[in-house]
Amino acid sequence: MKLALLIITFGTFCVHAQVHEAIIADESGVGIPGVKVHNISQNVFARTDENGLFRIFIDPDDSIVCTMTGFDTLIITPKPDLYPIIVTYEMKTPVQEIQQANVVRKRLEDFDVGFLPPIKGVQIYTGTNAVIELAKLNGAKSTGNPREIFAKVPGLNIWESDGAGIQIGIGGRGLSPNRTANFNTRQNGYDISADALGYPESYYTPPIEALKSIEIIRGSASLQFGTQFGGLLNFIIKDPTPSTPFELTSRLTGATYGYAGAFNRIAGTHKRFSYQAYHQYKRGNGYRANSGFYQHQAFGQARFYITDKISIRAEYTHMNYLAQQAGGLTDLQFEEDPRQSLRDRNWFAVNWNMAAVHYDHEIGSKAHFNIRSFGMVSTRETLGFLGKITQADPGTQREMLRGTFKNAGIEARFLQRYGSRGKGRDIHGAFLIGGRYYQGQTTADQGLATEGSDADFTYLNPSDLEGSSYSYPSQNGAFFGENILFIGRKLRLNAGIRAESIQSGSSGYYKQYLIHPVNQDTLDIYTQTDTNEVRRSIPLFGGGISYKVGKRSTAYTNFTQNYRAINFTDIRINNPNIVIDSALRDEYGYTAELGFRGLLNDFWIYDVAAFYIFYGDKIGLAPKAGTTFKERTNIGDARNTGIEIFTEFDFFKAFLDSSQQGNHSLTWFVNAAYIHTEYIRSKESNYIGNQVEYVSPLIFKSGMKYRFNGWSIQVQGSYNTEQFSDASNSIVPSGDAVIGLIPSYLVFDFSGRYRFKKHFIVEVGINNFTNAKYFTRRATGYPGPGILPSDGINGYLTLQYQFRAKNRSFQSML
């Protein structure tokens, strides 16, 4: 009886309730992702996917309300005769810039790169910005080849001493690439570096296979995120697909030098709940001897919509790896054989753990509030012989350094749109205000470890270390505001402010040794203790203007102040290759730029920018006068000027009409930057006029990509002119290879991709297929010291399988 009643009830529901499938698009017909769809008659929710598509159960005469920040509310009463087909509804927006940004997004989907809209969520984007779309991007994603990933972002200098994508080192516009420390590096909008101010280096890079896009923000809008000269580098992890309760993606990669990688991800959405989790494992023997490694990365995310306007999202990230360090080489050794290694007892290990919680509240159609809290507990350990590469490893007790990073922060943002419209006037915009509190605790220990050759990260005397033991507390409070004003449909003004309150310090001890000048015996040991604390309040300002000179072309200019606090962790580490100036000061300066960017029809994208950076009290490496040491010190004031050009052209779209194009696409991109840097003031007069270290005056990348049906094939070349590794501009290398010229290099990469109609993708490629012998870095300590050769020719093959379950309930919600 109960079964019969259930069948009758279900049958009655099926007779009346039907699935309505539709697309929400803007005024130009481009689908809008993330629109909230609410059947108010049945209190059922849905949300549009990346193409603007949604599915929802309805009865005749039901009313559906569609809302999205920045768009007018849309009310739908679907007609029964439309149910079997997919219909399109139009959402209007009074903010013309958003509509045009959506048009540009649609037109740029084949270019793998684009511009960010001026307003997105609780963030305002102005000045030079770029978003790298990874869905169709060619390249070695498993090994994270940065030459291919960042190929279309101009002005980036890349350290290529890690052939497995474990750590990315990039610097822009003449800034050092060292562990991307000149960028404010984030994942999904929260910090991932060791200490955002005291030690902004990042030992963690998310898997490229897990990412949706990478955002790079420079100019005044970057003040929302931090004070760094380089701006913001934000890794955006893919969202769970809203139209399925379960999706599985599995990728297997095999490559030369014993590389093997596996990436597995599950994700889905059910009603108000969405989730995802992934794991990446990779291992390899490395290009050089004594450079084997393995790495694990895991990520979990859950999101729940409390109401159709309020959501909460929690994330956890874990990464650990162990890598043997092959050490550096002298210039002669590099010329003889770049794959050789003179160190077999050096190791490097990282254990990274991060958590974050996001709360989002859309207040009406014009206001958005977000609060994010985040924290990290991580360690970094190095072990080995740190002596000059000209010294043989004596096989005695090794030097060990352990860094422990604990930090937590909270950041709140509120964005309000406003406007005034009427006859003869069209003024609208948005203002953003926010605050941030951040607290970090870094400890750095240095002492002796075992004489063995394995990865035994154990101190011999943990309670009385032979080197040093320091604690570095830091606190940071910040307030920031940004306003963007649209005057008519052409003129846009923006202004931003950031006020920083920074407190950092150090407390601990270090040991000094009195050595006999003849037999090198230790005559005495002195333990020195000290405590240091610095407080400062820093106001920073920025502003910009942009003007639409065509339908989809814009001229822009902006100015922003910058600041970078000293790293106390640099001061007390004992390195036999360099000495540290204990009177290091904070770095300061500003950035100005003038640019022109746009899109011609849908076949030509371009962005040209000129920039000027003043870098005060720049910290760098130089020979210490009267000694044989190199010193890390405030060298002086530097000036970086340059021009960046990016353009990409689609030949089929330009010269053939749509009926002749078929499914063919042939694009050619050019990415070029000319950068002139020099020291304009220095305590060492002979440095004035010298070029800033680790700056290639000319960086040039170019490539062609051909697409047909599921095929995608690309060839690209990357060229850097020679660069110096120290402020004295030494051309002749030092005997230990720590300083000297870094020669120019030209590298070519090939990549291919084929997408089957269902489930499978095959990727193949050969990096550095001309087998160029080159290097991009001379290391002063780990993982050197000395020259760190970049990888020679290497190939890879990736097989991807994806399964997506059908959502039979069609009542999913992000």
PDB file of N, CA and C in Angstrom, residues 231-263:
ATOM      1  N   GLY A 231      53.390  43.646  -6.948  1.00  0.00           N
ATOM      2  CA  GLY A 231      51.940  43.543  -7.043  1.00  0.00           C
ATOM      3  C   GLY A 231      51.441  42.220  -6.511  1.00  0.00           C
ATOM      4  N   LEU A 232      50.322  41.758  -7.063  1.00  0.00           N
ATOM      5  CA  LEU A 232      49.650  40.540  -6.604  1.00  0.00           C
ATOM      6  C   LEU A 232      49.840  39.407  -7.598  1.00  0.00           C
ATOM      7  N   LEU A 233      50.134  38.215  -7.073  1.00  0.00           N
ATOM      8  CA  LEU A 233      50.114  36.976  -7.839  1.00  0.00           C
ATOM      9  C   LEU A 233      49.142  36.052  -7.129  1.00  0.00           C
ATOM     10  N   ASN A 234      48.009  35.772  -7.760  1.00  0.00           N
ATOM     11  CA  ASN A 234      46.926  35.037  -7.110  1.00  0.00           C
ATOM     12  C   ASN A 234      46.596  33.783  -7.910  1.00  0.00           C
ATOM     13  N   PHE A 235      46.766  32.619  -7.292  1.00  0.00           N
ATOM     14  CA  PHE A 235      46.428  31.343  -7.915  1.00  0.00           C
ATOM     15  C   PHE A 235      44.970  30.998  -7.591  1.00  0.00           C
ATOM     16  N   ILE A 236      44.146  30.819  -8.625  1.00  0.00           N
ATOM     17  CA  ILE A 236      42.728  30.528  -8.454  1.00  0.00           C
ATOM     18  C   ILE A 236      42.476  29.051  -8.743  1.00  0.00           C
ATOM     19  N   ILE A 237      42.054  28.321  -7.734  1.00  0.00           N
ATOM     20  CA  ILE A 237      41.773  26.892  -7.897  1.00  0.00           C
ATOM     21  C   ILE A 237      40.406  26.715  -8.557  1.00  0.00           C
ATOM     22  N   LYS A 238      40.276  25.703  -9.391  1.00  0.00           N
ATOM     23  CA  LYS A 238      39.020  25.442 -10.092  1.00  0.00           C
ATOM     24  C   LYS A 238      37.864  25.296  -9.105  1.00  0.00           C
ATOM     25  N   ASP A 239      36.699  25.771  -9.521  1.00  0.00           N
ATOM     26  CA  ASP A 239      35.491  25.591  -8.729  1.00  0.00           C
ATOM     27  C   ASP A 239      34.865  24.230  -9.038  1.00  0.00           C
ATOM     28  N   PRO A 240      34.131  23.663  -8.089  1.00  0.00           N
ATOM     29  CA  PRO A 240      33.356  22.454  -8.402  1.00  0.00           C
ATOM     30  C   PRO A 240      32.328  22.762  -9.483  1.00  0.00           C
ATOM     31  N   THR A 241      32.092  21.819 -10.374  1.00  0.00           N
ATOM     32  CA  THR A 241      31.107  22.016 -11.433  1.00  0.00           C
ATOM     33  C   THR A 241      29.710  22.056 -10.831  1.00  0.00           C
ATOM     34  N   PRO A 242      28.917  23.116 -11.118  1.00  0.00           N
ATOM     35  CA  PRO A 242      27.609  23.229 -10.473  1.00  0.00           C
ATOM     36  C   PRO A 242      26.546  22.294 -11.021  1.00  0.00           C
ATOM     37  N   SER A 243      26.784  21.682 -12.187  1.00  0.00           N
ATOM     38  CA  SER A 243      25.740  20.912 -12.848  1.00  0.00           C
ATOM     39  C   SER A 243      25.851  19.406 -12.631  1.00  0.00           C
ATOM     40  N   THR A 244      26.702  18.952 -11.698  1.00  0.00           N
ATOM     41  CA  THR A 244      26.828  17.520 -11.459  1.00  0.00           C
ATOM     42  C   THR A 244      27.146  17.263  -9.991  1.00  0.00           C
ATOM     43  N   PRO A 245      26.596  16.175  -9.434  1.00  0.00           N
ATOM     44  CA  PRO A 245      26.924  15.850  -8.039  1.00  0.00           C
ATOM     45  C   PRO A 245      28.274  15.170  -7.883  1.00  0.00           C
ATOM     46  N   PHE A 246      28.833  14.664  -8.989  1.00  0.00           N
ATOM     47  CA  PHE A 246      30.121  13.977  -8.876  1.00  0.00           C
ATOM     48  C   PHE A 246      30.882  14.068 -10.186  1.00  0.00           C
ATOM     49  N   GLU A 247      32.133  14.495 -10.063  1.00  0.00           N
ATOM     50  CA  GLU A 247      33.032  14.562 -11.214  1.00  0.00           C
ATOM     51  C   GLU A 247      34.386  14.010 -10.793  1.00  0.00           C
ATOM     52  N   LEU A 248      34.959  13.176 -11.629  1.00  0.00           N
ATOM     53  CA  LEU A 248      36.276  12.597 -11.375  1.00  0.00           C
ATOM     54  C   LEU A 248      37.217  13.006 -12.496  1.00  0.00           C
ATOM     55  N   THR A 249      38.372  13.532 -12.135  1.00  0.00           N
ATOM     56  CA  THR A 249      39.421  13.847 -13.094  1.00  0.00           C
ATOM     57  C   THR A 249      40.695  13.147 -12.652  1.00  0.00           C
ATOM     58  N   SER A 250      41.268  12.372 -13.555  1.00  0.00           N
ATOM     59  CA  SER A 250      42.492  11.631 -13.244  1.00  0.00           C
ATOM     60  C   SER A 250      43.504  11.866 -14.352  1.00  0.00           C
ATOM     61  N   ARG A 251      44.722  12.275 -13.961  1.00  0.00           N
ATOM     62  CA  ARG A 251      45.779  12.563 -14.918  1.00  0.00           C
ATOM     63  C   ARG A 251      47.037  11.796 -14.527  1.00  0.00           C
ATOM     64  N   LEU A 252      47.630  11.118 -15.509  1.00  0.00           N
ATOM     65  CA  LEU A 252      48.887  10.392 -15.308  1.00  0.00           C
ATOM     66  C   LEU A 252      49.913  10.936 -16.285  1.00  0.00           C
ATOM     67  N   THR A 253      51.118  11.212 -15.774  1.00  0.00           N
ATOM     68  CA  THR A 253      52.180  11.808 -16.595  1.00  0.00           C
ATOM     69  C   THR A 253      53.469  11.030 -16.431  1.00  0.00           C
ATOM     70  N   GLY A 254      54.107  10.742 -17.541  1.00  0.00           N
ATOM     71  CA  GLY A 254      55.445  10.166 -17.547  1.00  0.00           C
ATOM     72  C   GLY A 254      56.372  11.073 -18.335  1.00  0.00           C
ATOM     73  N   ALA A 255      57.600  11.232 -17.863  1.00  0.00           N
ATOM     74  CA  ALA A 255      58.531  12.144 -18.523  1.00  0.00           C
ATOM     75  C   ALA A 255      59.950  11.617 -18.380  1.00  0.00           C
ATOM     76  N   THR A 256      60.873  12.299 -19.051  1.00  0.00           N
ATOM     77  CA  THR A 256      62.274  11.903 -18.988  1.00  0.00           C
ATOM     78  C   THR A 256      62.841  12.140 -17.595  1.00  0.00           C
ATOM     79  N   TYR A 257      64.031  11.616 -17.376  1.00  0.00           N
ATOM     80  CA  TYR A 257      64.744  11.698 -16.093  1.00  0.00           C
ATOM     81  C   TYR A 257      63.948  11.051 -14.961  1.00  0.00           C
ATOM     82  N   GLY A 258      63.212   9.988 -15.304  1.00  0.00           N
ATOM     83  CA  GLY A 258      62.509   9.208 -14.296  1.00  0.00           C
ATOM     84  C   GLY A 258      61.306   9.890 -13.679  1.00  0.00           C
ATOM     85  N   TYR A 259      60.737  10.887 -14.365  1.00  0.00           N
ATOM     86  CA  TYR A 259      59.616  11.620 -13.785  1.00  0.00           C
ATOM     87  C   TYR A 259      58.321  10.832 -13.936  1.00  0.00           C
ATOM     88  N   ALA A 260      57.526  10.796 -12.868  1.00  0.00           N
ATOM     89  CA  ALA A 260      56.191  10.210 -12.884  1.00  0.00           C
ATOM     90  C   ALA A 260      55.282  11.081 -12.033  1.00  0.00           C
ATOM     91  N   GLY A 261      54.110  11.392 -12.558  1.00  0.00           N
ATOM     92  CA  GLY A 261      53.180  12.241 -11.826  1.00  0.00           C
ATOM     93  C   GLY A 261      51.764  11.722 -11.920  1.00  0.00           C
ATOM     94  N   ALA A 262      51.001  11.873 -10.850  1.00  0.00           N
ATOM     95  CA  ALA A 262      49.603  11.473 -10.822  1.00  0.00           C
ATOM     96  C   ALA A 262      48.797  12.573 -10.144  1.00  0.00           C
ATOM     97  N   PHE A 263      47.690  12.951 -10.763  1.00  0.00           N
ATOM     98  CA  PHE A 263      46.797  13.958 -10.212  1.00  0.00           C
ATOM     99  C   PHE A 263      45.374  13.424 -10.271  1.00  0.00           C
TER     100      PHE A 263
END
